[in-house]
Amino acid sequence: MKDIKSKQLFEKSKRCIPGGVNSPVRAYQAVGRSPLFIEKAYGSRIFDVDGNEYIDYVCSWGPCILGHCNERIVDEVKAACDRGLTFGAPTEAEYELAALIRDCIPSMEMSRLVNSGTEAVMSAVRVARGYTGRDKIVKFRGCYHGHSDGLLVKAGSGALTQSAPDSSGVPADYTRNTLVAEYNDADSVKRLFEANKGEIAAVLVEPVAANMGVVLPECGFLEFLRDITKKFGSLLIFDEVITGFRMSLGGAQEYYKVTPDLTTLGKIVGGGMPVGAYGGRKEIMEMVAPKGSVYQAGTLSGNPLATAAGIAAIKQLREGGISLYQDLERKGRMLSDAARTALGKRVQVNQAGSLLSVFFTEEPVTDYGTAVCSDTHEYARYFNYLLEHGIYTAPSQFEAMFVSTAHSEADIEKTAEAIMGFACCIK
Ligand SMILES: *Cc1c(COP(=O)(O)O)cnc(C)c1O
């Protein structure tokens, strides 16, 4: 595999961009090689600047559920370009996207558009605090909710003590109100509610965790969160930035039939443009300015390019209906079956619809603690082998593999063969 040009560009980029990249995972640090610089992508295929072609299972970390360069999205964006890039004034398309979101995800009676998942979650948390008049929030170790100060917390020093920030530059005071529980562990949540009576504004959770690798909610876990938040007068926030429009048209909340008070969206909702959204019941969302007292704003929020792409993406998913999602799930299952068959006891494969992770560990992965037991060196070898064989997957053990509607049966078969090839060469 030739990668001279990528290497040269990486060296140049490092001189004027920290680490050479605009988001850390892109630097490939976890897999011991320098990153590929991408030139273009169509359908299921991505092409680097050295002329290599790969089947892409990163899909820009989720947005490209319809494959790259989806014709209708691209056409709508081009048409929007010709009418003006941004007005900073209301447009009909914003209404159209909000109505589409509400039709697909009925709990989002009202929503606001922002420019990223980070902004969506940050704003939803603010609304939950404004609505309840409480300061504390509960999040789960290993769940990622964007890079806002108060949410850059993975672990507290013991569940009942105050949480320390994960990043330098975040004052400890900013994470004082972020309590950390264990994913799939109801008792850890109960303990926090008992110790902080009347103080918890919301429980924030990825309904399928996909930022410590894919970790599925155990049976009854989401229902438990629904019940306990109701009991203590707190809100339940589903961070559906990855799962929204992916687990089903109505997201994980439709898939698992658990309805949160607030939902955050990102990734797919922008069809490849920078978009996030947060929303929920009317009575809660009317807390947001100018109607209410919770301030949130954005110069480019709901701009015409973003809304055009989002509308075109969601309409196609809606037209595809149940069979589109069944097809995605089937392809996800084909890949997870292939990995289990090839790699056997060496791995745990967690799959939910078109999201999956191959963990190099012999124990089931149900939370952060079990996820980090994985052999990241073995994952790095797996990643590099697949890359050499034309398969582009996440350059980290703790990210998901994303399947799109553009992946063909032949793509999946070729991928399965490559995984089998890796299994043979490590035997
Ligand atoms: C990607 C992600 C975010 C952050 O979204 P950005 O658009 O990268 O800011 C938040 N929550 C979850 C669950 C995500 O996967």
CSV table of C-alpha atoms and ligand atoms in Angstrom, one decimal:
chain,number,residue,atom,x,y,z
A,1,MET,CA,0.0,0.0,0.0
A,2,LYS,CA,1.5,3.3,-1.1
A,3,ASP,CA,1.1,6.2,1.3
A,4,ILE,CA,3.9,8.6,0.4
A,5,LYS,CA,1.6,11.5,-0.3
A,6,SER,CA,-0.4,11.0,2.9
A,7,LYS,CA,2.8,11.0,4.9
A,8,GLN,CA,4.1,14.2,3.3
A,9,LEU,CA,0.8,15.9,3.9
A,10,PHE,CA,0.7,14.8,7.5
A,11,GLU,CA,4.2,16.2,8.1
A,12,LYS,CA,3.2,19.5,6.6
A,13,SER,CA,-0.1,19.6,8.5
A,14,LYS,CA,1.6,19.0,11.8
A,15,ARG,CA,3.4,22.3,11.3
A,16,CYS,CA,0.3,24.3,11.3
A,17,ILE,CA,-2.5,22.1,12.9
A,18,PRO,CA,-2.0,20.6,16.3
A,19,GLY,CA,-1.2,17.0,15.8
A,20,GLY,CA,-1.9,17.5,12.1
A,21,VAL,CA,-5.6,16.9,12.5
A,22,ASN,CA,-8.8,18.7,13.4
A,23,SER,CA,-10.1,15.9,15.7
A,24,PRO,CA,-7.8,13.6,17.7
A,25,VAL,CA,-8.9,10.2,16.5
A,26,ARG,CA,-8.0,11.1,12.9
A,27,ALA,CA,-4.3,11.0,13.8
A,28,TYR,CA,-4.3,7.2,14.0
A,29,GLN,CA,-2.2,7.3,17.2
A,30,ALA,CA,-3.9,4.1,18.6
A,31,VAL,CA,-3.0,2.0,15.6
A,32,GLY,CA,0.7,2.9,15.2
A,33,ARG,CA,0.7,4.4,11.7
A,34,SER,CA,0.3,7.8,10.1
A,35,PRO,CA,-3.2,8.7,8.9
A,36,LEU,CA,-4.5,8.5,5.3
A,37,PHE,CA,-5.4,11.8,3.7
A,38,ILE,CA,-8.6,11.4,1.9
A,39,GLU,CA,-9.3,12.8,-1.6
A,40,LYS,CA,-12.8,11.7,-2.3
A,41,ALA,CA,-15.5,9.1,-1.6
A,42,TYR,CA,-18.5,7.7,-3.5
A,43,GLY,CA,-21.0,5.2,-2.2
A,44,SER,CA,-19.3,2.7,0.0
A,45,ARG,CA,-15.8,3.6,-1.3
A,46,ILE,CA,-13.3,6.0,0.0
A,47,PHE,CA,-10.1,7.1,-1.9
A,48,ASP,CA,-6.9,8.5,-0.4
A,49,VAL,CA,-4.5,10.9,-2.0
A,50,ASP,CA,-2.1,8.1,-2.9
A,51,GLY,CA,-4.8,6.5,-5.2
A,52,ASN,CA,-5.8,3.6,-2.8
A,53,GLU,CA,-9.4,2.6,-2.7
A,54,TYR,CA,-11.1,1.2,0.4
A,55,ILE,CA,-14.5,0.0,1.5
A,56,ASP,CA,-15.4,2.6,4.1
A,57,TYR,CA,-16.9,1.5,7.5
A,58,VAL,CA,-16.1,4.8,9.2
A,59,CYS,CA,-18.7,6.7,7.1
A,60,SER,CA,-17.5,10.0,8.6
A,61,TRP,CA,-18.3,8.5,12.1
A,62,GLY,CA,-21.9,7.9,11.2
A,63,PRO,CA,-23.4,10.7,9.1
A,64,CYS,CA,-23.0,8.9,5.7
A,65,ILE,CA,-25.7,6.2,6.4
A,66,LEU,CA,-26.7,6.6,2.7
A,67,GLY,CA,-23.2,6.3,1.5
A,68,HIS,CA,-20.9,9.0,0.3
A,69,CYS,CA,-22.0,11.6,-2.3
A,70,ASN,CA,-25.6,10.6,-2.1
A,71,GLU,CA,-27.1,12.1,-5.2
A,72,ARG,CA,-30.2,13.6,-3.8
A,73,ILE,CA,-28.3,15.2,-0.9
A,74,VAL,CA,-25.6,16.6,-3.1
A,75,ASP,CA,-28.2,18.0,-5.6
A,76,GLU,CA,-30.2,19.7,-2.8
A,77,VAL,CA,-27.1,21.3,-1.3
A,78,LYS,CA,-26.0,22.5,-4.7
A,79,ALA,CA,-29.4,24.0,-5.4
A,80,ALA,CA,-29.4,25.7,-1.9
A,81,CYS,CA,-25.9,27.1,-2.6
A,82,ASP,CA,-27.4,29.0,-5.6
A,83,ARG,CA,-29.9,30.7,-3.4
A,84,GLY,CA,-27.4,32.0,-0.7
A,85,LEU,CA,-25.3,30.3,1.9
A,86,THR,CA,-26.7,31.9,5.0
A,87,PHE,CA,-29.1,34.6,6.0
A,88,GLY,CA,-29.3,34.6,9.8
A,89,ALA,CA,-33.0,34.8,9.4
A,90,PRO,CA,-35.8,32.2,9.6
A,91,THR,CA,-36.5,30.0,6.6
A,92,GLU,CA,-39.2,27.5,5.5
A,93,ALA,CA,-36.6,24.7,5.4
A,94,GLU,CA,-36.0,25.1,9.2
A,95,TYR,CA,-39.6,24.5,9.8
A,96,GLU,CA,-39.6,21.6,7.4
A,97,LEU,CA,-36.7,19.9,9.1
A,98,ALA,CA,-38.1,20.4,12.6
A,99,ALA,CA,-41.4,18.9,11.4
A,100,LEU,CA,-39.6,15.9,9.8
A,101,ILE,CA,-37.8,15.3,13.1
A,102,ARG,CA,-41.0,15.5,15.0
A,103,ASP,CA,-42.7,13.1,12.6
A,104,CYS,CA,-39.9,10.5,12.9
A,105,ILE,CA,-39.2,11.0,16.6
A,106,PRO,CA,-42.6,12.0,18.2
A,107,SER,CA,-41.0,12.8,21.6
A,108,MET,CA,-39.2,15.7,19.9
A,109,GLU,CA,-42.4,17.8,19.8
A,110,MET,CA,-40.2,20.9,19.5
A,111,SER,CA,-36.5,21.1,18.5
A,112,ARG,CA,-33.7,23.6,18.0
A,113,LEU,CA,-31.0,23.2,15.3
A,114,VAL,CA,-27.4,23.8,16.2
A,115,ASN,CA,-24.1,23.1,14.5
A,116,SER,CA,-22.8,20.0,16.2
A,117,GLY,CA,-23.6,17.1,18.5
A,118,THR,CA,-21.5,18.9,21.2
A,119,GLU,CA,-23.6,21.9,21.0
A,120,ALA,CA,-26.8,19.9,21.0
A,121,VAL,CA,-25.9,18.0,24.2
A,122,MET,CA,-24.5,21.1,26.0
A,123,SER,CA,-27.8,22.9,25.2
A,124,ALA,CA,-30.1,20.1,26.3
A,125,VAL,CA,-28.3,19.9,29.6
A,126,ARG,CA,-28.8,23.6,30.1
A,127,VAL,CA,-32.5,23.2,29.3
A,128,ALA,CA,-32.8,20.3,31.8
A,129,ARG,CA,-31.2,22.4,34.5
A,130,GLY,CA,-33.3,25.5,33.7
A,131,TYR,CA,-36.5,23.4,33.7
A,132,THR,CA,-35.9,21.5,36.9
A,133,GLY,CA,-34.0,24.3,38.7
A,134,ARG,CA,-31.4,21.7,39.7
A,135,ASP,CA,-27.7,21.6,38.9
A,136,LYS,CA,-26.4,18.0,39.0
A,137,ILE,CA,-26.5,15.6,36.1
A,138,VAL,CA,-25.7,11.9,35.9
A,139,LYS,CA,-23.6,10.5,33.0
A,140,PHE,CA,-22.1,7.1,32.5
A,141,ARG,CA,-18.4,6.1,32.4
A,142,GLY,CA,-17.4,5.6,28.8
A,143,CYS,CA,-20.2,7.5,27.3
A,144,TYR,CA,-19.2,10.5,25.2
A,145,HIS,CA,-21.3,13.6,24.8
A,146,GLY,CA,-19.1,16.0,22.9
A,147,HIS,CA,-16.3,18.1,24.2
A,148,SER,CA,-18.1,20.7,26.4
A,149,ASP,CA,-16.4,21.4,29.7
A,150,GLY,CA,-18.9,19.9,32.1
A,151,LEU,CA,-19.2,16.6,30.1
A,152,LEU,CA,-15.5,15.8,29.7
A,153,VAL,CA,-15.7,13.4,32.6
A,154,LYS,CA,-15.2,9.7,32.4
A,155,ALA,CA,-14.7,8.6,35.9
A,156,GLY,CA,-15.0,9.9,39.4
A,157,SER,CA,-12.8,8.7,42.2
A,158,GLY,CA,-15.5,6.5,43.5
A,159,ALA,CA,-19.2,6.9,42.5
A,160,LEU,CA,-20.2,9.1,45.3
A,161,THR,CA,-17.4,11.6,45.3
A,162,GLN,CA,-16.9,14.6,43.0
A,163,SER,CA,-15.8,14.0,39.5
A,164,ALA,CA,-12.5,15.0,38.0
A,165,PRO,CA,-12.2,16.5,34.5
A,166,ASP,CA,-10.8,14.3,31.8
A,167,SER,CA,-9.0,17.1,30.0
A,168,SER,CA,-6.6,19.7,31.2
A,169,GLY,CA,-8.0,23.2,30.8
A,170,VAL,CA,-11.3,22.2,32.5
A,171,PRO,CA,-11.6,23.7,36.0
A,172,ALA,CA,-12.6,21.1,38.5
A,173,ASP,CA,-15.5,23.5,39.5
A,174,TYR,CA,-17.0,22.9,36.0
A,175,THR,CA,-17.4,19.2,36.5
A,176,ARG,CA,-18.4,19.4,40.2
A,177,ASN,CA,-22.0,18.8,39.2
A,178,THR,CA,-21.4,15.9,36.8
A,179,LEU,CA,-21.9,12.6,38.6
A,180,VAL,CA,-20.7,9.4,37.0
A,181,ALA,CA,-22.5,6.1,37.1
A,182,GLU,CA,-21.6,2.7,35.4
A,183,TYR,CA,-23.3,1.8,32.2
A,184,ASN,CA,-25.8,-1.2,32.6
A,185,ASP,CA,-25.5,-0.9,36.4
A,186,ALA,CA,-28.8,0.2,38.0
A,187,ASP,CA,-27.4,0.2,41.5
A,188,SER,CA,-24.7,2.8,40.7
A,189,VAL,CA,-27.5,5.1,39.5
A,190,LYS,CA,-29.7,4.4,42.6
A,191,ARG,CA,-26.8,5.3,44.9
A,192,LEU,CA,-26.4,8.6,43.2
A,193,PHE,CA,-30.1,9.5,43.4
A,194,GLU,CA,-30.1,8.5,47.1
A,195,ALA,CA,-27.1,10.6,47.9
A,196,ASN,CA,-28.3,13.6,45.9
A,197,LYS,CA,-32.0,13.9,46.7
A,198,GLY,CA,-33.7,16.8,44.9
A,199,GLU,CA,-30.5,17.8,43.2
A,200,ILE,CA,-30.3,15.8,40.0
A,201,ALA,CA,-31.6,17.7,36.9
A,202,ALA,CA,-31.1,14.8,34.5
A,203,VAL,CA,-29.7,11.5,33.6
A,204,LEU,CA,-27.8,11.7,30.3
A,205,VAL,CA,-27.1,8.5,28.4
A,206,GLU,CA,-26.2,7.1,25.0
A,207,PRO,CA,-29.1,4.6,24.6
A,208,VAL,CA,-26.7,2.3,22.8
A,209,ALA,CA,-23.2,3.3,23.9
A,210,ALA,CA,-21.0,3.7,20.8
A,211,ASN,CA,-18.0,5.7,22.1
A,212,MET,CA,-16.3,2.9,24.1
A,213,GLY,CA,-16.8,0.6,21.2
A,214,VAL,CA,-20.4,-0.5,20.8
A,215,VAL,CA,-22.0,-1.5,24.2
A,216,LEU,CA,-25.6,-2.5,24.2
A,217,PRO,CA,-28.0,-1.6,26.9
A,218,GLU,CA,-28.9,-4.7,28.9
A,219,CYS,CA,-32.6,-5.7,29.0
A,220,GLY,CA,-34.5,-3.4,31.3
A,221,PHE,CA,-31.6,-0.8,31.8
A,222,LEU,CA,-33.2,2.0,29.7
A,223,GLU,CA,-36.6,1.3,31.3
A,224,PHE,CA,-35.0,1.5,34.7
A,225,LEU,CA,-33.5,4.9,33.8
A,226,ARG,CA,-37.0,6.1,32.7
A,227,ASP,CA,-38.6,5.0,36.0
A,228,ILE,CA,-36.0,6.4,38.4
A,229,THR,CA,-35.8,9.8,36.7
A,230,LYS,CA,-39.6,10.0,36.8
A,231,LYS,CA,-39.7,9.0,40.5
A,232,PHE,CA,-37.1,11.6,41.5
A,233,GLY,CA,-38.5,14.4,39.3
A,234,SER,CA,-35.4,14.4,37.0
A,235,LEU,CA,-35.4,14.5,33.2
A,236,LEU,CA,-34.1,11.6,31.0
A,237,ILE,CA,-31.9,12.8,28.1
A,238,PHE,CA,-31.1,10.3,25.3
A,239,ASP,CA,-28.0,11.4,23.5
A,240,GLU,CA,-29.0,10.0,20.1
A,241,VAL,CA,-26.2,11.7,18.1
A,242,ILE,CA,-25.1,8.3,16.8
A,243,THR,CA,-28.3,6.3,17.3
A,244,GLY,CA,-30.7,8.8,15.9
A,245,PHE,CA,-32.0,7.8,12.4
A,246,ARG,CA,-29.6,4.8,12.7
A,247,MET,CA,-31.2,2.2,15.1
A,248,SER,CA,-34.5,3.0,13.3
A,249,LEU,CA,-36.1,6.1,11.8
A,250,GLY,CA,-37.2,7.0,15.3
A,251,GLY,CA,-33.8,6.2,16.8
A,252,ALA,CA,-33.0,4.0,19.8
A,253,GLN,CA,-36.1,5.3,21.6
A,254,GLU,CA,-38.3,3.7,19.0
A,255,TYR,CA,-36.1,0.6,18.8
A,256,TYR,CA,-36.2,0.0,22.6
A,257,LYS,CA,-39.6,1.6,23.1
A,258,VAL,CA,-38.4,3.9,25.9
A,259,THR,CA,-39.3,7.6,25.6
A,260,PRO,CA,-36.9,10.2,27.0
A,261,ASP,CA,-37.8,13.8,28.0
A,262,LEU,CA,-35.1,15.3,25.8
A,263,THR,CA,-33.2,14.0,22.8
A,264,THR,CA,-30.1,15.1,21.1
A,265,LEU,CA,-29.2,14.5,17.5
A,266,GLY,CA,-26.2,15.1,15.3
A,267,LYS,CA,-24.3,13.2,12.6
A,268,ILE,CA,-27.1,11.7,10.4
A,269,VAL,CA,-29.5,14.6,11.0
A,270,GLY,CA,-27.1,16.8,9.0
A,271,GLY,CA,-26.8,14.4,6.0
A,272,GLY,CA,-23.0,15.2,6.0
A,273,MET,CA,-23.2,18.9,6.9
A,274,PRO,CA,-22.5,20.2,10.4
A,275,VAL,CA,-25.8,20.0,12.2
A,276,GLY,CA,-27.0,19.0,15.6
A,277,ALA,CA,-30.5,19.2,17.1
A,278,TYR,CA,-32.0,19.0,20.6
A,279,GLY,CA,-35.6,18.7,21.5
A,280,GLY,CA,-38.4,17.3,23.6
A,281,ARG,CA,-41.8,18.0,25.0
A,282,LYS,CA,-43.2,21.4,24.2
A,283,GLU,CA,-43.5,22.5,27.8
A,284,ILE,CA,-39.8,21.8,28.3
A,285,MET,CA,-38.5,23.3,25.1
A,286,GLU,CA,-40.5,26.5,25.6
A,287,MET,CA,-38.0,27.2,28.3
A,288,VAL,CA,-35.6,28.2,25.5
A,289,ALA,CA,-35.1,31.9,24.6
A,290,PRO,CA,-36.8,34.0,23.2
A,291,LYS,CA,-39.9,32.2,24.6
A,292,GLY,CA,-38.2,31.3,27.9
A,293,SER,CA,-35.3,32.0,30.1
A,294,VAL,CA,-32.7,29.5,28.9
A,295,TYR,CA,-30.4,31.2,26.5
A,296,GLN,CA,-29.1,29.5,23.4
A,297,ALA,CA,-28.2,30.9,20.0
A,298,GLY,CA,-26.2,30.4,16.9
A,299,THR,CA,-25.2,32.6,13.9
A,300,LEU,CA,-25.1,29.7,11.4
A,301,SER,CA,-27.7,27.5,13.1
A,302,GLY,CA,-30.3,26.1,10.6
A,303,ASN,CA,-28.4,27.6,7.6
A,304,PRO,CA,-29.8,26.7,4.2
A,305,LEU,CA,-27.0,24.2,3.2
A,306,ALA,CA,-27.3,22.3,6.5
A,307,THR,CA,-31.1,22.1,6.4
A,308,ALA,CA,-31.1,21.1,2.7
A,309,ALA,CA,-28.8,18.2,3.4
A,310,GLY,CA,-30.6,17.1,6.5
A,311,ILE,CA,-34.0,17.2,4.9
A,312,ALA,CA,-32.8,15.2,1.9
A,313,ALA,CA,-31.2,12.6,4.1
A,314,ILE,CA,-34.2,12.1,6.4
A,315,LYS,CA,-36.7,12.0,3.6
A,316,GLN,CA,-34.8,9.2,1.9
A,317,LEU,CA,-34.5,7.2,5.1
A,318,ARG,CA,-38.3,7.7,5.6
A,319,GLU,CA,-39.0,6.6,2.1
A,320,GLY,CA,-36.8,3.5,2.6
A,321,GLY,CA,-38.9,2.6,5.6
A,322,ILE,CA,-38.7,-0.5,7.7
A,323,SER,CA,-37.0,-2.5,4.9
A,324,LEU,CA,-34.1,0.0,4.7
A,325,TYR,CA,-33.4,-0.6,8.4
A,326,GLN,CA,-33.9,-4.3,8.1
A,327,ASP,CA,-31.4,-4.4,5.3
A,328,LEU,CA,-28.9,-2.4,7.3
A,329,GLU,CA,-29.4,-4.7,10.3
A,330,ARG,CA,-28.9,-7.8,8.1
A,331,LYS,CA,-25.6,-6.4,6.8
A,332,GLY,CA,-24.5,-5.6,10.3
A,333,ARG,CA,-25.3,-9.2,11.3
A,334,MET,CA,-23.4,-10.6,8.3
A,335,LEU,CA,-20.3,-8.7,9.4
A,336,SER,CA,-20.6,-9.7,13.1
A,337,ASP,CA,-21.2,-13.3,12.2
A,338,ALA,CA,-18.1,-13.2,9.9
A,339,ALA,CA,-16.0,-11.8,12.7
A,340,ARG,CA,-17.2,-14.3,15.3
A,341,THR,CA,-16.7,-17.2,12.9
A,342,ALA,CA,-13.2,-16.1,11.9
A,343,LEU,CA,-11.9,-15.0,15.2
A,344,GLY,CA,-13.8,-17.2,17.6
A,345,LYS,CA,-13.1,-16.9,21.3
A,346,ARG,CA,-10.5,-14.3,20.8
A,347,VAL,CA,-13.1,-11.6,20.3
A,348,GLN,CA,-16.4,-10.3,21.5
A,349,VAL,CA,-18.5,-8.8,18.8
A,350,ASN,CA,-21.2,-6.3,19.9
A,351,GLN,CA,-23.7,-5.4,17.3
A,352,ALA,CA,-26.8,-3.3,17.3
A,353,GLY,CA,-28.4,-2.8,13.9
A,354,SER,CA,-25.8,-1.2,11.6
A,355,LEU,CA,-23.4,-0.4,14.5
A,356,LEU,CA,-20.8,-2.9,15.6
A,357,SER,CA,-17.5,-3.4,17.4
A,358,VAL,CA,-15.0,-6.3,17.4
A,359,PHE,CA,-13.4,-6.3,20.9
A,360,PHE,CA,-10.2,-8.3,21.3
A,361,THR,CA,-11.1,-9.7,24.7
A,362,GLU,CA,-12.5,-13.1,25.8
A,363,GLU,CA,-15.0,-11.6,28.4
A,364,PRO,CA,-18.4,-10.1,27.4
A,365,VAL,CA,-18.2,-6.3,27.1
A,366,THR,CA,-21.0,-4.6,29.0
A,367,ASP,CA,-19.5,-1.4,30.3
A,368,TYR,CA,-16.4,0.8,30.4
A,369,GLY,CA,-14.5,-1.5,32.7
A,370,THR,CA,-14.9,-4.6,30.4
A,371,ALA,CA,-14.3,-2.6,27.3
A,372,VAL,CA,-10.9,-1.3,28.4
A,373,CYS,CA,-9.8,-4.9,29.1
A,374,SER,CA,-9.5,-5.3,25.3
A,375,ASP,CA,-6.1,-5.9,23.7
A,376,THR,CA,-5.6,-2.7,21.8
A,377,HIS,CA,-2.3,-4.0,20.2
A,378,GLU,CA,-4.2,-6.9,18.7
A,379,TYR,CA,-6.8,-4.4,17.5
A,380,ALA,CA,-4.1,-2.3,15.9
A,381,ARG,CA,-2.8,-5.4,14.0
A,382,TYR,CA,-6.4,-6.2,12.9
A,383,PHE,CA,-6.9,-2.6,11.7
A,384,ASN,CA,-3.7,-2.5,9.8
A,385,TYR,CA,-4.3,-5.9,8.1
A,386,LEU,CA,-7.8,-4.8,7.0
A,387,LEU,CA,-6.4,-1.5,5.7
A,388,GLU,CA,-3.7,-3.3,3.7
A,389,HIS,CA,-6.6,-5.4,2.2
A,390,GLY,CA,-8.7,-2.5,1.2
A,391,ILE,CA,-11.0,-2.2,4.2
A,392,TYR,CA,-11.1,1.1,6.1
A,393,THR,CA,-12.4,0.7,9.7
A,394,ALA,CA,-12.1,2.9,12.8
A,395,PRO,CA,-8.5,3.5,13.8
A,396,SER,CA,-9.3,2.7,17.5
A,397,GLN,CA,-10.6,-0.2,19.4
A,398,PHE,CA,-13.1,2.1,21.1
A,399,GLU,CA,-15.0,3.3,18.1
A,400,ALA,CA,-17.9,1.7,16.1
A,401,MET,CA,-18.0,0.2,12.7
A,402,PHE,CA,-20.7,1.9,10.6
A,403,VAL,CA,-22.6,0.2,7.8
A,404,SER,CA,-24.4,2.2,5.2
A,405,THR,CA,-27.1,1.5,2.6
A,406,ALA,CA,-24.4,1.9,0.0
A,407,HIS,CA,-22.5,-1.2,1.2
A,408,SER,CA,-23.3,-4.0,-1.3
A,409,GLU,CA,-23.4,-7.7,-0.6
A,410,ALA,CA,-20.1,-8.0,-2.5
A,411,ASP,CA,-18.6,-5.4,-0.2
A,412,ILE,CA,-19.7,-7.3,2.9
A,413,GLU,CA,-18.3,-10.6,1.4
A,414,LYS,CA,-15.0,-9.0,0.6
A,415,THR,CA,-14.8,-7.6,4.1
A,416,ALA,CA,-15.6,-11.0,5.6
A,417,GLU,CA,-12.8,-12.6,3.5
A,418,ALA,CA,-10.4,-10.0,4.8
A,419,ILE,CA,-11.3,-10.7,8.4
A,420,MET,CA,-10.9,-14.5,7.7
A,421,GLY,CA,-7.5,-13.7,6.1
A,422,PHE,CA,-6.4,-11.9,9.3
A,423,ALA,CA,-7.6,-14.8,11.4
A,424,CYS,CA,-5.5,-17.2,9.4
A,425,CYS,CA,-2.4,-15.1,9.7
A,426,ILE,CA,-2.6,-14.9,13.5
A,427,LYS,CA,-3.2,-18.6,14.0
B,1,LIG,C1,-20.3,12.4,18.0
B,1,LIG,C2,-21.0,12.4,19.3
B,1,LIG,C3,-21.2,13.7,20.0
B,1,LIG,C4,-20.5,14.9,19.5
B,1,LIG,O1,-20.9,15.4,18.3
B,1,LIG,P1,-20.0,16.4,17.5
B,1,LIG,O2,-20.8,16.7,16.3
B,1,LIG,O3,-18.7,15.6,17.2
B,1,LIG,O4,-19.8,17.6,18.3
B,1,LIG,C5,-22.0,13.7,21.1
B,1,LIG,N1,-22.6,12.5,21.5
B,1,LIG,C6,-22.4,11.4,20.9
B,1,LIG,C7,-23.2,10.2,21.4
B,1,LIG,C8,-21.6,11.3,19.8
B,1,LIG,O5,-21.4,10.1,19.2
